Amino acid sequence: MTELVRATRIGQFVFVLTLCSRDSPGTMLSSSKLLTLVLVVQPGRVLLGMKKRGFGAGKWNGFGGKVQPGETIEDGARRELLEESGLTVDALEKVGNITFEFVGEAQLLDVHVFRADHYNGEPTESEEMRPQWFKQDQIPFSQMWADDVLWFPLLLQKKKFVGYFKFQGHDVILSQRLEEVEEL
């Protein structure tokens, strides 16, 4: 099957137009939800949060969520980190941009991944997340999203990346693309 994909950003939404070949006729239009993900990294360790409710509950993850109207992506990342962990950061480094597709869901997830090497405050449990430090050689990938094991090494090496992951349910990756890039 041959596909031509075109993405257009309008405000906080990304619209993806997929034109399919004759053996799969039709045009699909998807919008994208703009999300952030922040990983706090210290020498030899990384801060993760156990998601207590909502999307991804029961999984270890970074801190993040939806970008609110009127917020920049970075402002949204800072707000979510504060709300979910009690931490503030002076600087965020954008290291990744990942698009997630979940079979049966019309909306794609456009996730902007940030790394913070310095922070202010003490990690504090919130209604949504329970923070915990993990040694970098003991990251609990078996209790995280299936794609994390693929891009986390790039994040830890301060390399920039873009990716696409198509999931069946929340645990099975059907297809993927991940590449290291010079700039985001």
PDB file of C-alpha atoms in Angstrom:
ATOM      1  CA  MET A   1       0.000   0.000   0.000  1.00  0.00           C
ATOM      2  CA  THR A   2       1.280   3.460  -0.881  1.00  0.00           C
ATOM      3  CA  GLU A   3       0.494   6.410   1.376  1.00  0.00           C
ATOM      4  CA  LEU A   4       1.139  10.122   1.175  1.00  0.00           C
ATOM      5  CA  VAL A   5       1.021  11.796   4.570  1.00  0.00           C
ATOM      6  CA  ARG A   6       0.780  15.549   5.118  1.00  0.00           C
ATOM      7  CA  ALA A   7       0.659  17.151   8.571  1.00  0.00           C
ATOM      8  CA  THR A   8      -0.521  20.703   9.215  1.00  0.00           C
ATOM      9  CA  ARG A   9      -0.426  22.500  12.589  1.00  0.00           C
ATOM     10  CA  ILE A  10      -3.300  24.872  13.382  1.00  0.00           C
ATOM     11  CA  GLY A  11      -2.944  26.354  16.855  1.00  0.00           C
ATOM     12  CA  GLN A  12      -2.429  23.490  19.297  1.00  0.00           C
ATOM     13  CA  PHE A  13      -3.790  20.863  16.886  1.00  0.00           C
ATOM     14  CA  VAL A  14      -1.965  18.927  14.214  1.00  0.00           C
ATOM     15  CA  PHE A  15      -4.085  17.605  11.360  1.00  0.00           C
ATOM     16  CA  VAL A  16      -2.735  14.615   9.486  1.00  0.00           C
ATOM     17  CA  LEU A  17      -4.062  13.891   6.000  1.00  0.00           C
ATOM     18  CA  THR A  18      -3.326  10.409   4.696  1.00  0.00           C
ATOM     19  CA  LEU A  19      -3.996   9.692   1.036  1.00  0.00           C
ATOM     20  CA  CYS A  20      -4.037   5.956   0.352  1.00  0.00           C
ATOM     21  CA  SER A  21      -3.385   4.041  -2.869  1.00  0.00           C
ATOM     22  CA  ARG A  22      -5.993   2.214  -4.957  1.00  0.00           C
ATOM     23  CA  ASP A  23      -5.601  -1.004  -2.957  1.00  0.00           C
ATOM     24  CA  SER A  24      -6.717   0.965   0.121  1.00  0.00           C
ATOM     25  CA  PRO A  25      -8.922   3.772  -1.191  1.00  0.00           C
ATOM     26  CA  GLY A  26     -10.031   6.665   0.940  1.00  0.00           C
ATOM     27  CA  THR A  27      -8.764   9.615   2.859  1.00  0.00           C
ATOM     28  CA  MET A  28      -8.468   9.761   6.629  1.00  0.00           C
ATOM     29  CA  LEU A  29      -8.227  12.954   8.639  1.00  0.00           C
ATOM     30  CA  SER A  30      -6.881  12.830  12.188  1.00  0.00           C
ATOM     31  CA  SER A  31      -6.275  15.558  14.719  1.00  0.00           C
ATOM     32  CA  SER A  32      -3.516  15.423  17.280  1.00  0.00           C
ATOM     33  CA  LYS A  33      -3.519  16.173  21.005  1.00  0.00           C
ATOM     34  CA  LEU A  34      -0.500  18.247  22.087  1.00  0.00           C
ATOM     35  CA  LEU A  35       1.229  16.754  25.152  1.00  0.00           C
ATOM     36  CA  THR A  36       4.450  17.153  27.135  1.00  0.00           C
ATOM     37  CA  LEU A  37       6.719  14.730  28.958  1.00  0.00           C
ATOM     38  CA  VAL A  38       9.529  15.794  31.324  1.00  0.00           C
ATOM     39  CA  LEU A  39      12.269  13.499  32.620  1.00  0.00           C
ATOM     40  CA  VAL A  40      14.393  14.770  35.509  1.00  0.00           C
ATOM     41  CA  VAL A  41      17.872  13.268  35.162  1.00  0.00           C
ATOM     42  CA  GLN A  42      20.704  13.373  37.692  1.00  0.00           C
ATOM     43  CA  PRO A  43      24.113  11.675  37.476  1.00  0.00           C
ATOM     44  CA  GLY A  44      23.354   7.941  37.560  1.00  0.00           C
ATOM     45  CA  ARG A  45      19.620   8.282  38.247  1.00  0.00           C
ATOM     46  CA  VAL A  46      16.296   9.379  36.775  1.00  0.00           C
ATOM     47  CA  LEU A  47      13.058  10.492  38.454  1.00  0.00           C
ATOM     48  CA  LEU A  48       9.923   8.647  37.350  1.00  0.00           C
ATOM     49  CA  GLY A  49       6.368   8.833  38.612  1.00  0.00           C
ATOM     50  CA  MET A  50       3.925   5.976  39.153  1.00  0.00           C
ATOM     51  CA  LYS A  51       0.749   7.081  37.371  1.00  0.00           C
ATOM     52  CA  LYS A  52      -2.063   6.675  39.889  1.00  0.00           C
ATOM     53  CA  ARG A  53      -5.090   7.476  37.723  1.00  0.00           C
ATOM     54  CA  GLY A  54      -6.204   8.208  34.179  1.00  0.00           C
ATOM     55  CA  PHE A  55      -4.399   7.360  30.947  1.00  0.00           C
ATOM     56  CA  GLY A  56      -1.386   5.140  31.696  1.00  0.00           C
ATOM     57  CA  ALA A  57      -2.423   4.340  35.288  1.00  0.00           C
ATOM     58  CA  GLY A  58      -0.186   1.681  36.837  1.00  0.00           C
ATOM     59  CA  LYS A  59       2.839   2.583  34.695  1.00  0.00           C
ATOM     60  CA  TRP A  60       6.050   4.413  35.584  1.00  0.00           C
ATOM     61  CA  ASN A  61       6.492   7.477  33.402  1.00  0.00           C
ATOM     62  CA  GLY A  62       7.935  10.959  33.258  1.00  0.00           C
ATOM     63  CA  PHE A  63       5.825  13.955  34.250  1.00  0.00           C
ATOM     64  CA  GLY A  64       3.608  15.763  31.777  1.00  0.00           C
ATOM     65  CA  GLY A  65       0.242  16.133  30.155  1.00  0.00           C
ATOM     66  CA  LYS A  66      -1.880  18.389  27.995  1.00  0.00           C
ATOM     67  CA  VAL A  67      -0.793  21.830  26.865  1.00  0.00           C
ATOM     68  CA  GLN A  68      -3.523  24.302  27.836  1.00  0.00           C
ATOM     69  CA  PRO A  69      -4.868  26.970  25.453  1.00  0.00           C
ATOM     70  CA  GLY A  70      -2.605  30.030  25.557  1.00  0.00           C
ATOM     71  CA  GLU A  71       0.378  28.078  26.923  1.00  0.00           C
ATOM     72  CA  THR A  72       3.588  27.410  25.060  1.00  0.00           C
ATOM     73  CA  ILE A  73       4.676  23.777  24.941  1.00  0.00           C
ATOM     74  CA  GLU A  74       7.516  24.528  27.375  1.00  0.00           C
ATOM     75  CA  ASP A  75       5.183  26.400  29.767  1.00  0.00           C
ATOM     76  CA  GLY A  76       2.854  23.387  29.714  1.00  0.00           C
ATOM     77  CA  ALA A  77       5.773  21.076  30.501  1.00  0.00           C
ATOM     78  CA  ARG A  78       6.840  23.244  33.460  1.00  0.00           C
ATOM     79  CA  ARG A  79       3.270  23.444  34.812  1.00  0.00           C
ATOM     80  CA  GLU A  80       2.716  19.686  34.550  1.00  0.00           C
ATOM     81  CA  LEU A  81       6.053  18.928  36.256  1.00  0.00           C
ATOM     82  CA  LEU A  82       5.135  21.229  39.158  1.00  0.00           C
ATOM     83  CA  GLU A  83       1.581  19.850  39.477  1.00  0.00           C
ATOM     84  CA  GLU A  84       2.656  16.202  39.351  1.00  0.00           C
ATOM     85  CA  SER A  85       5.966  16.248  41.279  1.00  0.00           C
ATOM     86  CA  GLY A  86       6.213  19.553  43.174  1.00  0.00           C
ATOM     87  CA  LEU A  87       9.418  20.424  41.285  1.00  0.00           C
ATOM     88  CA  THR A  88      10.345  23.522  39.324  1.00  0.00           C
ATOM     89  CA  VAL A  89      13.138  23.795  36.775  1.00  0.00           C
ATOM     90  CA  ASP A  90      15.155  26.715  35.480  1.00  0.00           C
ATOM     91  CA  ALA A  91      15.925  25.053  32.153  1.00  0.00           C
ATOM     92  CA  LEU A  92      14.301  22.383  30.013  1.00  0.00           C
ATOM     93  CA  GLU A  93      16.068  20.795  27.069  1.00  0.00           C
ATOM     94  CA  LYS A  94      13.769  19.513  24.341  1.00  0.00           C
ATOM     95  CA  VAL A  95      15.163  16.128  23.336  1.00  0.00           C
ATOM     96  CA  GLY A  96      12.340  14.403  21.503  1.00  0.00           C
ATOM     97  CA  ASN A  97       9.084  14.542  19.619  1.00  0.00           C
ATOM     98  CA  ILE A  98       7.041  11.344  19.435  1.00  0.00           C
ATOM     99  CA  THR A  99       3.715  10.753  17.696  1.00  0.00           C
ATOM    100  CA  PHE A 100       1.561   7.965  19.102  1.00  0.00           C
ATOM    101  CA  GLU A 101      -1.314   6.288  17.302  1.00  0.00           C
ATOM    102  CA  PHE A 102      -3.661   3.921  19.123  1.00  0.00           C
ATOM    103  CA  VAL A 103      -5.733   1.622  16.894  1.00  0.00           C
ATOM    104  CA  GLY A 104      -9.393   2.613  17.112  1.00  0.00           C
ATOM    105  CA  GLU A 105      -8.660   6.129  18.381  1.00  0.00           C
ATOM    106  CA  ALA A 106      -9.160   9.012  15.941  1.00  0.00           C
ATOM    107  CA  GLN A 107      -6.780  11.385  17.703  1.00  0.00           C
ATOM    108  CA  LEU A 108      -2.987  11.079  17.543  1.00  0.00           C
ATOM    109  CA  LEU A 109      -0.829  12.064  20.528  1.00  0.00           C
ATOM    110  CA  ASP A 110       1.932  14.584  19.709  1.00  0.00           C
ATOM    111  CA  VAL A 111       4.325  14.288  22.671  1.00  0.00           C
ATOM    112  CA  HIS A 112       7.173  16.771  23.192  1.00  0.00           C
ATOM    113  CA  VAL A 113       9.852  15.183  25.387  1.00  0.00           C
ATOM    114  CA  PHE A 114      12.042  17.333  27.653  1.00  0.00           C
ATOM    115  CA  ARG A 115      15.017  16.593  29.870  1.00  0.00           C
ATOM    116  CA  ALA A 116      15.772  18.575  33.049  1.00  0.00           C
ATOM    117  CA  ASP A 117      19.195  18.124  34.636  1.00  0.00           C
ATOM    118  CA  HIS A 118      18.676  20.636  37.465  1.00  0.00           C
ATOM    119  CA  TYR A 119      15.582  21.155  39.589  1.00  0.00           C
ATOM    120  CA  ASN A 120      14.301  23.058  42.608  1.00  0.00           C
ATOM    121  CA  GLY A 121      12.312  21.536  45.466  1.00  0.00           C
ATOM    122  CA  GLU A 122      11.779  17.984  46.677  1.00  0.00           C
ATOM    123  CA  PRO A 123       9.833  15.375  44.699  1.00  0.00           C
ATOM    124  CA  THR A 124       6.395  15.213  46.301  1.00  0.00           C
ATOM    125  CA  GLU A 125       3.539  12.789  45.684  1.00  0.00           C
ATOM    126  CA  SER A 126       0.478  14.315  44.021  1.00  0.00           C
ATOM    127  CA  GLU A 127      -3.037  13.033  43.353  1.00  0.00           C
ATOM    128  CA  GLU A 128      -1.827  11.817  39.963  1.00  0.00           C
ATOM    129  CA  MET A 129       1.793  10.669  40.438  1.00  0.00           C
ATOM    130  CA  ARG A 130       4.066   9.060  43.048  1.00  0.00           C
ATOM    131  CA  PRO A 131       7.681  10.122  42.272  1.00  0.00           C
ATOM    132  CA  GLN A 132      10.617   7.777  42.816  1.00  0.00           C
ATOM    133  CA  TRP A 133      14.291   7.908  41.850  1.00  0.00           C
ATOM    134  CA  PHE A 134      15.703   4.968  39.874  1.00  0.00           C
ATOM    135  CA  LYS A 135      19.335   4.162  39.145  1.00  0.00           C
ATOM    136  CA  GLN A 136      19.901   4.418  35.402  1.00  0.00           C
ATOM    137  CA  ASP A 137      20.773   0.712  35.229  1.00  0.00           C
ATOM    138  CA  GLN A 138      17.568  -0.230  37.125  1.00  0.00           C
ATOM    139  CA  ILE A 139      14.879   1.638  35.173  1.00  0.00           C
ATOM    140  CA  PRO A 140      11.682  -0.490  35.433  1.00  0.00           C
ATOM    141  CA  PHE A 141      11.018  -0.815  31.686  1.00  0.00           C
ATOM    142  CA  SER A 142       8.720  -3.831  32.244  1.00  0.00           C
ATOM    143  CA  GLN A 143       6.354  -1.497  34.139  1.00  0.00           C
ATOM    144  CA  MET A 144       6.515   1.348  31.597  1.00  0.00           C
ATOM    145  CA  TRP A 145       5.125   2.039  28.133  1.00  0.00           C
ATOM    146  CA  ALA A 146       6.569  -0.481  25.642  1.00  0.00           C
ATOM    147  CA  ASP A 147       8.237   2.248  23.536  1.00  0.00           C
ATOM    148  CA  ASP A 148      10.224   3.727  26.441  1.00  0.00           C
ATOM    149  CA  VAL A 149      12.960   1.087  26.270  1.00  0.00           C
ATOM    150  CA  LEU A 150      13.645   2.167  22.671  1.00  0.00           C
ATOM    151  CA  TRP A 151      14.075   5.947  23.107  1.00  0.00           C
ATOM    152  CA  PHE A 152      15.168   6.245  26.762  1.00  0.00           C
ATOM    153  CA  PRO A 153      18.824   5.451  25.927  1.00  0.00           C
ATOM    154  CA  LEU A 154      18.848   8.415  23.513  1.00  0.00           C
ATOM    155  CA  LEU A 155      17.398  10.707  26.193  1.00  0.00           C
ATOM    156  CA  LEU A 156      19.976   9.551  28.749  1.00  0.00           C
ATOM    157  CA  GLN A 157      22.775  10.234  26.233  1.00  0.00           C
ATOM    158  CA  LYS A 158      21.358  13.739  25.569  1.00  0.00           C
ATOM    159  CA  LYS A 159      20.650  12.835  21.941  1.00  0.00           C
ATOM    160  CA  LYS A 160      17.673  14.319  20.099  1.00  0.00           C
ATOM    161  CA  PHE A 161      15.131  12.057  18.409  1.00  0.00           C
ATOM    162  CA  VAL A 162      11.817  11.871  16.586  1.00  0.00           C
ATOM    163  CA  GLY A 163       9.568   8.855  16.602  1.00  0.00           C
ATOM    164  CA  TYR A 164       6.242   7.329  15.684  1.00  0.00           C
ATOM    165  CA  PHE A 165       4.667   4.388  17.505  1.00  0.00           C
ATOM    166  CA  LYS A 166       1.420   2.652  16.556  1.00  0.00           C
ATOM    167  CA  PHE A 167      -0.125   0.692  19.437  1.00  0.00           C
ATOM    168  CA  GLN A 168      -2.762  -2.029  19.648  1.00  0.00           C
ATOM    169  CA  GLY A 169      -4.167  -1.425  23.115  1.00  0.00           C
ATOM    170  CA  HIS A 170      -1.652  -0.011  25.574  1.00  0.00           C
ATOM    171  CA  ASP A 171       0.995  -2.746  25.455  1.00  0.00           C
ATOM    172  CA  VAL A 172       1.577  -3.936  21.871  1.00  0.00           C
ATOM    173  CA  ILE A 173       3.582  -1.896  19.349  1.00  0.00           C
ATOM    174  CA  LEU A 174       2.366  -2.694  15.818  1.00  0.00           C
ATOM    175  CA  SER A 175       4.781  -0.421  13.969  1.00  0.00           C
ATOM    176  CA  GLN A 176       7.435   2.127  14.828  1.00  0.00           C
ATOM    177  CA  ARG A 177       9.931   4.627  13.505  1.00  0.00           C
ATOM    178  CA  LEU A 178      12.639   6.175  15.646  1.00  0.00           C
ATOM    179  CA  GLU A 179      15.556   8.248  14.472  1.00  0.00           C
ATOM    180  CA  GLU A 180      18.220  10.408  16.003  1.00  0.00           C
ATOM    181  CA  VAL A 181      18.196  13.989  14.691  1.00  0.00           C
ATOM    182  CA  GLU A 182      20.491  17.006  14.964  1.00  0.00           C
ATOM    183  CA  GLU A 183      17.712  19.519  15.740  1.00  0.00           C
ATOM    184  CA  LEU A 184      14.070  19.573  16.778  1.00  0.00           C
TER     185      LEU A 184
END
